[in-house]
Coordinates of C-alpha atoms in Angstrom, one line a residue:
M190 CA 15.2 -14.6 43.7
V191 CA 13.3 -11.4 42.7
S192 CA 12.4 -8.7 45.1
A193 CA 10.2 -5.9 43.9
S194 CA 8.7 -3.6 46.4
G195 CA 7.2 -0.2 46.5
S196 CA 4.3 2.0 47.7
G197 CA 1.2 3.2 46.0
S198 CA 1.9 6.8 46.9
G199 CA 3.9 9.4 45.0
T200 CA 7.2 8.2 46.5
E201 CA 9.5 6.2 44.4
P202 CA 9.2 2.4 44.8
E203 CA 12.4 0.8 45.9
S204 CA 13.8 -2.5 44.8
E205 CA 16.5 -4.7 46.2
S206 CA 17.5 -7.5 43.8
A207 CA 19.7 -10.4 44.6
S208 CA 22.7 -11.0 42.4
G209 CA 22.7 -14.7 41.5
P210 CA 24.3 -15.8 38.2
E211 CA 21.9 -18.7 38.0
A212 CA 20.3 -18.2 34.7
S213 CA 22.9 -16.6 32.3
G214 CA 20.1 -15.2 30.3
L215 CA 18.9 -18.6 29.1
D216 CA 16.9 -20.2 31.9
S217 CA 13.5 -19.3 33.1
E218 CA 14.3 -19.6 36.8
S219 CA 11.3 -19.4 39.2
A220 CA 11.3 -16.2 41.2
S221 CA 9.2 -14.5 43.8
G222 CA 9.1 -11.3 45.8
A223 CA 7.0 -8.9 47.7
G224 CA 4.2 -7.2 45.8
S225 CA 5.0 -4.0 43.9
A226 CA 2.4 -2.0 45.8
S227 CA 1.4 -1.6 49.4
G228 CA -1.4 -3.6 51.1
A229 CA -3.7 -0.7 50.5
D230 CA -3.3 -1.2 46.8
R231 CA -3.0 -4.9 46.4
A232 CA -3.9 -8.0 48.4
P233 CA -1.4 -9.0 51.0
D234 CA -0.7 -12.3 49.3
T235 CA 0.0 -10.7 45.9
V236 CA 3.3 -12.0 44.4
R237 CA 5.2 -10.0 41.9
T238 CA 6.7 -12.5 39.5
S239 CA 7.5 -10.8 36.2
V240 CA 6.5 -7.8 34.1
W241 CA 5.8 -10.3 31.3
L242 CA 3.3 -12.3 33.5
D243 CA 1.6 -9.5 35.5
R244 CA -1.0 -8.2 33.1
R245 CA -3.2 -6.6 35.8
T246 CA -4.6 -3.1 35.6
P247 CA -2.1 -0.7 37.4
S248 CA -3.0 -0.6 41.1
R249 CA -2.6 3.1 41.8
S250 CA -5.0 5.7 40.6
R251 CA -4.0 8.1 37.8
R252 CA -4.7 11.7 38.5
S253 CA -3.4 13.2 35.3
E254 CA -3.4 12.5 31.6
S255 CA -0.9 10.2 30.0
P256 CA 2.3 12.3 29.2
A257 CA 2.5 13.3 25.5
G258 CA 5.3 11.6 23.6
L259 CA 6.0 9.1 26.3
D260 CA 5.7 5.3 25.7
R261 CA 7.2 2.1 27.1
N262 CA 9.7 1.8 24.3
R263 CA 11.1 5.3 24.9
I264 CA 11.2 4.7 28.6
T265 CA 13.1 1.4 28.1
E266 CA 15.6 3.0 25.7
A267 CA 16.3 5.7 28.3
S268 CA 16.7 3.1 31.0
V269 CA 19.4 1.3 29.0
R270 CA 21.2 4.6 28.4
L271 CA 21.2 5.4 32.1
L272 CA 22.3 1.9 33.2
D273 CA 25.2 2.0 30.7
A274 CA 26.2 5.5 31.9
D275 CA 25.7 5.3 35.6
G276 CA 25.4 1.6 36.5
L277 CA 22.8 -0.4 38.3
A278 CA 23.4 1.0 41.8
K279 CA 22.6 4.6 40.7
F280 CA 19.5 3.8 38.6
S281 CA 16.3 5.3 40.0
M282 CA 12.9 6.4 38.8
R283 CA 13.7 10.0 39.6
R284 CA 16.9 9.9 37.5
L285 CA 15.0 8.3 34.7
A286 CA 12.3 10.9 34.9
A287 CA 14.9 13.7 34.7
E288 CA 16.5 12.0 31.7
L289 CA 13.1 12.0 29.9
D290 CA 12.2 15.5 31.2
V291 CA 8.9 14.2 32.8
T292 CA 7.7 13.8 36.4
A293 CA 8.5 10.6 38.2
M294 CA 4.8 9.8 38.5
S295 CA 4.4 10.0 34.7
L296 CA 6.4 6.8 34.5
Y297 CA 3.8 4.9 36.5
W298 CA 1.4 5.1 33.5
Y299 CA 3.6 2.4 32.0
V300 CA 5.2 0.5 34.8
D301 CA 4.4 -0.3 38.4
T302 CA 8.0 -0.6 39.9
K303 CA 11.6 0.0 39.2
D304 CA 12.0 -3.7 38.8
D305 CA 9.6 -3.6 35.8
L306 CA 11.9 -1.1 34.1
L307 CA 15.0 -3.2 34.8
E308 CA 13.3 -6.3 33.4
L309 CA 12.3 -4.4 30.3
A310 CA 15.8 -3.0 29.9
L311 CA 17.3 -6.5 30.3
D312 CA 15.2 -8.0 27.6
S313 CA 15.7 -5.1 25.2
V314 CA 19.5 -5.6 25.0
Y315 CA 19.1 -9.2 24.0
A316 CA 17.9 -7.8 20.6
E317 CA 21.5 -6.8 20.0
I318 CA 22.5 -10.5 19.6
A319 CA 22.3 -11.3 15.9
P320 CA 20.9 -14.7 15.1
P321 CA 23.5 -17.2 13.8
R322 CA 23.5 -18.2 10.1
E323 CA 21.3 -21.3 9.8
A324 CA 23.4 -22.7 7.0
D325 CA 26.5 -22.9 9.1
D326 CA 27.8 -25.9 10.9
W327 CA 26.5 -26.1 14.5
R328 CA 30.1 -25.5 15.9
D329 CA 30.4 -22.2 14.0
R330 CA 26.9 -21.2 15.0
L331 CA 27.8 -21.9 18.6
R332 CA 31.0 -20.0 18.5
D333 CA 29.2 -17.0 16.9
L334 CA 26.4 -17.0 19.4
A335 CA 28.8 -17.4 22.4
R336 CA 30.9 -14.5 21.2
S337 CA 27.9 -12.3 20.7
Y338 CA 26.7 -13.1 24.2
R339 CA 30.1 -12.4 25.7
E340 CA 30.3 -9.0 23.9
L341 CA 26.8 -8.2 25.3
L342 CA 27.9 -8.9 28.8
V343 CA 31.0 -6.7 28.4
R344 CA 29.0 -3.9 26.7
H345 CA 26.3 -3.8 29.3
I346 CA 27.9 -5.0 32.6
W347 CA 24.6 -4.3 34.5
I348 CA 22.8 -7.2 32.8
S349 CA 24.9 -9.9 34.7
P350 CA 23.1 -9.6 38.0
L351 CA 19.7 -9.0 36.4
A352 CA 20.0 -12.1 34.2
G353 CA 20.3 -14.2 37.3
T354 CA 17.6 -12.3 39.2
F355 CA 14.6 -12.0 36.8
L356 CA 12.6 -14.5 34.7
N357 CA 14.2 -14.4 31.3
I358 CA 10.9 -14.7 29.3
G359 CA 10.7 -11.5 27.4
P360 CA 10.5 -11.7 23.6
N361 CA 14.1 -11.0 22.8
S362 CA 15.4 -13.3 25.6
M363 CA 13.1 -16.1 24.3
L364 CA 14.5 -15.7 20.7
F365 CA 18.0 -16.0 22.1
S366 CA 17.0 -19.1 24.1
Y367 CA 15.5 -20.6 21.0
A368 CA 18.7 -20.0 18.9
V369 CA 20.8 -21.7 21.6
Q370 CA 18.4 -24.6 21.8
D371 CA 18.4 -25.0 18.0
I372 CA 22.2 -25.3 18.0
V373 CA 22.2 -27.8 20.8
R374 CA 19.6 -29.9 19.0
A375 CA 21.9 -30.0 16.0
T376 CA 24.8 -31.6 18.0
G377 CA 23.2 -35.0 18.0
L378 CA 23.1 -35.2 21.8
P379 CA 20.1 -37.1 23.2
L380 CA 17.4 -34.8 24.7
E381 CA 18.4 -35.6 28.3
R382 CA 21.9 -34.3 27.7
Q383 CA 21.1 -31.1 25.8
T384 CA 20.4 -28.9 28.8
G385 CA 23.7 -29.9 30.3
A386 CA 25.6 -28.9 27.2
L387 CA 23.7 -25.7 27.0
S388 CA 24.6 -24.9 30.6
A389 CA 28.3 -25.8 30.2
V390 CA 28.7 -23.4 27.3
F391 CA 26.6 -20.5 28.3
Q392 CA 27.4 -20.5 32.0
F393 CA 31.0 -20.4 31.0
V394 CA 30.4 -17.5 28.7
Y395 CA 28.3 -15.8 31.4
G396 CA 31.1 -16.0 33.9
F397 CA 33.8 -15.1 31.4
G398 CA 32.0 -12.1 30.1
T399 CA 30.9 -10.9 33.5
V400 CA 34.5 -10.9 34.8
E401 CA 35.8 -9.3 31.6
G402 CA 33.2 -6.5 31.7
H403 CA 33.9 -5.7 35.3
F404 CA 37.6 -5.7 34.9
K405 CA 37.3 -3.3 31.9
A406 CA 35.0 -1.0 33.9
R407 CA 37.4 -1.0 36.8
C408 CA 40.3 -0.1 34.6
D409 CA 38.2 2.7 33.0
A410 CA 37.4 4.0 36.4
T411 CA 41.0 4.3 37.4
G412 CA 42.0 6.0 34.2
L413 CA 44.4 3.1 33.4
T414 CA 44.5 0.9 30.3
Q415 CA 44.0 -2.8 31.0
D416 CA 47.7 -3.4 30.4
E417 CA 48.7 -0.7 32.8
Y418 CA 46.3 -1.9 35.5
H419 CA 47.6 -5.5 35.1
Q420 CA 51.2 -4.5 35.2
R421 CA 50.7 -2.4 38.3
A422 CA 48.9 -5.3 40.1
M423 CA 51.6 -7.8 39.1
G424 CA 54.3 -5.4 40.2
T425 CA 52.7 -5.1 43.6
I426 CA 52.5 -8.9 43.9
R427 CA 56.1 -9.4 42.8
A428 CA 57.3 -7.0 45.5
Q429 CA 55.9 -9.3 48.2
P430 CA 58.4 -12.1 49.0
H431 CA 55.7 -14.6 50.0
M432 CA 53.9 -14.0 46.7
R433 CA 57.0 -14.0 44.4
E434 CA 56.7 -17.7 43.5
I435 CA 53.1 -17.3 42.4
A436 CA 54.0 -14.2 40.4
V437 CA 56.9 -16.1 38.6
Y438 CA 54.5 -19.0 37.8
S439 CA 51.9 -16.6 36.5
D440 CA 54.5 -14.9 34.3
D441 CA 55.5 -18.2 32.8
I442 CA 51.9 -19.1 32.0
M443 CA 51.2 -15.8 30.4
A444 CA 54.4 -16.0 28.3
A445 CA 53.5 -19.5 27.1
R446 CA 49.9 -18.7 26.1
G447 CA 51.1 -15.8 23.9
G448 CA 49.6 -12.4 23.1
D449 CA 51.2 -9.0 23.7
T450 CA 48.3 -7.4 25.5
V451 CA 45.8 -8.4 28.2
E452 CA 43.0 -8.4 25.6
E453 CA 44.9 -10.6 23.2
M454 CA 45.7 -13.1 26.0
R455 CA 42.1 -13.1 27.2
E456 CA 40.9 -13.7 23.6
R457 CA 43.2 -16.7 23.3
D458 CA 41.8 -18.1 26.6
F459 CA 38.2 -17.6 25.4
V460 CA 38.7 -19.3 22.1
F461 CA 40.6 -22.3 23.6
A462 CA 38.1 -22.8 26.4
L463 CA 35.2 -22.7 24.0
D464 CA 37.0 -25.2 21.7
L465 CA 37.4 -27.5 24.8
L466 CA 33.7 -27.3 25.4
I467 CA 32.8 -28.0 21.8
A468 CA 35.2 -31.0 21.8
G469 CA 33.5 -32.3 24.9
I470 CA 30.1 -32.0 23.2
E471 CA 31.4 -33.8 20.1
T472 CA 32.8 -36.6 22.3
M473 CA 29.6 -37.0 24.3
S474 CA 27.5 -36.9 21.1
A475 CA 29.6 -39.7 19.6
R476 CA 29.3 -41.7 22.8
T477 CA 25.6 -41.2 23.7
G478 CA 24.0 -39.5 20.6
T479 CA 21.0 -40.7 18.8
G480 CA 22.4 -40.1 15.4
T481 CA 24.8 -38.1 13.2
P482 CA 25.0 -34.5 14.3
S483 CA 23.4 -32.1 11.8
P484 CA 25.1 -29.0 10.4

């Protein structure tokens, strides 16, 4: 669900966005919210759906000339920098204006609300995902794209809640969606099974990358490495008699799966889990497919 609200005055429009991992950057979920301007500026029944769909003339009057050297691309790039540095909770129009050395009202030449900026920033980072090599087997293409998506979620942890909040219909998001769909088509699954396969893989990657990114950020905030943080947590658990059995079992699992560091163990888990999903797709394709899977 999208909520984008604000006023038509010089005050900063506020936005409260729900955090729902429903879309994983791939689906165009329907969303609705309050209008981005007050009733004085827009009709009461105005619904703000997406910056990509709302092509109306900006509702509030402009009392100054468009700021020199400012454009939507520059604003979007600055938004990504701030989100990476400070996180989603601290992002505001005023902080962005200070970053660009302009007034907050200057930004409203290019966007109506803070949600517009968040949606633009979200789509812009999808451009960091390199398209898979078309000549490769679909399994290798799927692995490459899944890994790139995971790395994106870890690199920009703020995109996780936004991907499940906004429509994902910007140009870069749509290119990503097409690349995923192209791979799933090559599996040989019948059409009615393809969206399920897509969801199985990329909802898994969405969840895995989201947890990984937030764990890494938490470790960075404490000044500990991931291994130090993990060892401290496990030491606390082992010290509690009623949790000792769970701790011993966890130690056994970790020893069995191999890897000397948290990152190595996590990488092994990701690779194996993705292999399981690919094996499942192969099995279902052989059972229900319409033909031989293409490369």
